[in-house]
Amino acid sequence: MDTSSDTGDGAPHRLGPGPPAEGGAGGARPRRAGGTAGGAARPGLHPAVRYLGGRVLTALVSLFAVMVTSFFLFRVLPGDPVAALTQGRSVTVEQLEAMRRDFGLDQPLPQQFLDYCLGMLTLDFGMSYQYRVPVADLIVERLGPTLLLAGTGTVIAAVLGLVLGTRAGWRRGSLMDRVDTGVALTLWSVPSFWLGLLLIVLLASGAGLFPTSGMSSPGAQGAFAAALDTAHHMVLPVATMVAVVYAQYMMIMRSSLLDEMGADYLTTARAKGLRDALVLRRHAVPNALLPTVTLIFLNLGRVVSGVILIETVFAWPGLGSLFYSGLRVPDLPIVQALFVVFAGSVILMNLLADLVYPLLDPRVRT
């Protein structure tokens, strides 16, 4: 039975039940789930903002944990700074107490911790016990030689590792692959201080080809001569660092390239007639670089702290040798500040790696 009727204007009018008209009684548009009273959905934080905020918060928490660890760690070390600095001298009890007051060691431990945290937040690392100069000035003075040595070694190690890792992975199982991998793993397992001492015995003290220690010679005059002299002093420390570090980049690059070699897009590229060298350069290497780039960022954070043993062996006037001299006392302002600087550089580079990696690989974006 037809329940529609003519309204006179030619349009049928349905008499039976049907969907309510918009705006009529009971006919309001249903509100969108999760929306506001006006019907608009509440905007949330952008995924990139959440990702950035989470990484920054994690870095700040890690840095605070490092600060707390630095304060208590070096106070449980054996040794008394006042006794070490006055060893072999005739001092009175009053003089020893005056030194403790000067160093702030007579304060209760909570007060020392509060002063330490306030100093760290304002970049006031205190006064060195043994050098009697601000620790911040010592760090600025020694930072340049450390960056020069460690930065040069890191760049050379990364380039060498990427080239050898690409060659070894692309020619898997060949004699070149076995030789490169064997040499890299052997050098990777050698302690850096032992290799440095060996190079000093063979090439410095024995053959006399390179200086045994220091950053420059007293007789160097002129900018060009001074640069050559510094480069001459850098050969053995940089060679030691590169020999121990490059294997990390090589093995990661080789493993990443082996994972990519069975991918369908490489088969498609070969089916199009592309030469192997072009397939490697344009397709395989860019995708295999992602884990290696992450490793480079992580190692950049260790540039400042990773040369402590090498600087000590070669008497290089950097932060590593300064840290070693501070441990011998112990010079608490120096070792606490450098511990935070070393760990903070690692945390900063980890944060940069987390921020750069999504730009290189969109698959990890959330």
Coordinates of C-alpha atoms in Angstrom, one line a residue, residues 214-347:
G214 CA 102.7 16.0 23.5
M215 CA 100.9 18.1 21.0
S216 CA 103.7 20.4 19.7
S217 CA 107.5 20.9 19.7
P218 CA 109.0 24.0 21.3
G219 CA 111.0 25.0 18.2
A220 CA 108.0 25.2 15.8
Q221 CA 107.7 28.8 14.4
G222 CA 105.1 30.2 12.1
A223 CA 101.5 29.1 11.6
F224 CA 102.3 26.6 8.8
A225 CA 105.2 25.1 10.7
A226 CA 103.1 24.8 13.8
A227 CA 100.3 23.1 11.9
L228 CA 102.7 20.6 10.4
D229 CA 104.2 19.9 13.8
T230 CA 100.8 19.3 15.4
A231 CA 99.9 17.0 12.6
H232 CA 103.2 15.1 13.1
H233 CA 102.3 14.7 16.8
M234 CA 98.8 13.5 15.9
V235 CA 99.8 10.6 13.7
L236 CA 100.3 7.9 16.4
P237 CA 97.3 8.9 18.6
V238 CA 95.0 9.2 15.6
A239 CA 96.3 5.9 14.2
T240 CA 95.6 4.2 17.5
M241 CA 92.1 5.5 17.7
V242 CA 91.2 4.7 14.1
A243 CA 92.6 1.1 14.4
V244 CA 90.4 0.4 17.4
V245 CA 87.2 2.2 16.3
Y246 CA 86.8 1.7 12.5
A247 CA 85.8 -1.9 12.9
Q248 CA 82.5 -0.9 14.5
Y249 CA 81.5 1.1 11.4
M250 CA 82.7 -1.6 9.1
M251 CA 80.8 -4.5 10.7
I252 CA 77.6 -2.5 11.0
M253 CA 77.8 -1.4 7.4
R254 CA 78.6 -4.9 6.2
S255 CA 75.7 -6.4 8.1
S256 CA 73.2 -3.7 7.0
L257 CA 74.3 -4.2 3.3
L258 CA 73.9 -8.0 3.6
D259 CA 70.3 -7.4 4.9
E260 CA 69.5 -5.2 1.9
M261 CA 71.1 -7.4 -0.8
G262 CA 68.1 -9.8 -0.9
A263 CA 65.5 -7.0 -1.2
D264 CA 63.1 -7.0 -4.1
Y265 CA 64.0 -3.4 -5.2
L266 CA 67.6 -4.5 -5.9
T267 CA 66.3 -7.4 -8.1
T268 CA 64.1 -4.9 -9.9
A269 CA 67.0 -2.5 -10.4
R270 CA 69.1 -5.3 -11.9
A271 CA 66.2 -6.4 -14.1
K272 CA 66.1 -2.9 -15.5
G273 CA 69.7 -3.4 -16.7
L274 CA 71.5 -1.2 -14.2
R275 CA 75.1 -2.0 -13.6
D276 CA 76.1 -3.5 -10.2
A277 CA 78.1 -0.4 -9.3
L278 CA 75.0 1.8 -10.0
V279 CA 72.7 -0.5 -8.0
L280 CA 75.1 -0.4 -5.1
R281 CA 75.6 3.3 -5.1
R282 CA 72.1 4.5 -5.8
H283 CA 69.9 1.8 -4.0
A284 CA 71.8 -0.5 -1.7
V285 CA 74.1 1.9 0.1
P286 CA 71.6 4.7 1.0
N287 CA 69.3 2.2 2.7
A288 CA 72.1 0.3 4.5
L289 CA 73.5 3.6 5.8
L290 CA 70.7 4.2 8.3
P291 CA 72.1 2.0 11.2
T292 CA 75.6 3.3 10.5
V293 CA 74.4 6.9 10.7
T294 CA 72.9 6.1 14.1
L295 CA 76.2 4.6 15.2
I296 CA 78.1 7.7 14.0
F297 CA 75.9 10.0 16.1
L298 CA 76.4 7.7 19.2
N299 CA 80.1 7.7 18.7
L300 CA 80.2 11.5 18.3
G301 CA 78.9 11.7 21.8
R302 CA 81.8 9.5 22.9
V303 CA 84.3 11.6 21.1
V304 CA 85.0 13.7 24.1
S305 CA 85.2 10.8 26.6
G306 CA 86.5 8.1 24.4
V307 CA 90.1 9.3 24.2
I308 CA 91.0 9.3 27.9
L309 CA 93.4 6.3 27.6
I310 CA 94.9 7.5 24.3
E311 CA 95.5 11.0 25.7
T312 CA 97.0 9.6 28.8
V313 CA 99.4 7.3 26.9
F314 CA 100.5 10.0 24.5
A315 CA 100.4 12.8 27.1
W316 CA 98.0 14.7 24.8
P317 CA 96.9 17.9 26.6
G318 CA 93.1 17.3 26.4
L319 CA 90.2 16.5 28.6
G320 CA 91.2 12.9 28.9
S321 CA 94.5 13.7 30.5
L322 CA 92.8 16.3 32.7
F323 CA 90.3 13.7 33.9
Y324 CA 93.2 11.3 34.7
S325 CA 95.1 13.9 36.7
G326 CA 91.9 14.7 38.6
L327 CA 91.4 11.1 39.5
R328 CA 94.8 10.8 41.0
V329 CA 94.1 13.3 43.8
P330 CA 91.0 13.0 43.7
D331 CA 90.2 16.5 42.5
L332 CA 86.4 16.4 43.0
P333 CA 85.4 19.5 41.1
I334 CA 87.4 18.3 38.0
V335 CA 86.2 14.7 37.9
Q336 CA 82.6 15.6 38.7
A337 CA 82.4 18.3 36.0
L338 CA 84.1 16.1 33.4
F339 CA 81.9 13.1 34.2
V340 CA 78.8 15.2 33.5
V341 CA 80.4 16.7 30.4
F342 CA 81.3 13.2 29.0
A343 CA 77.9 11.7 29.8
G344 CA 76.1 14.8 28.7
S345 CA 77.8 14.7 25.3
V346 CA 76.6 11.1 24.9
I347 CA 73.0 12.0 25.9

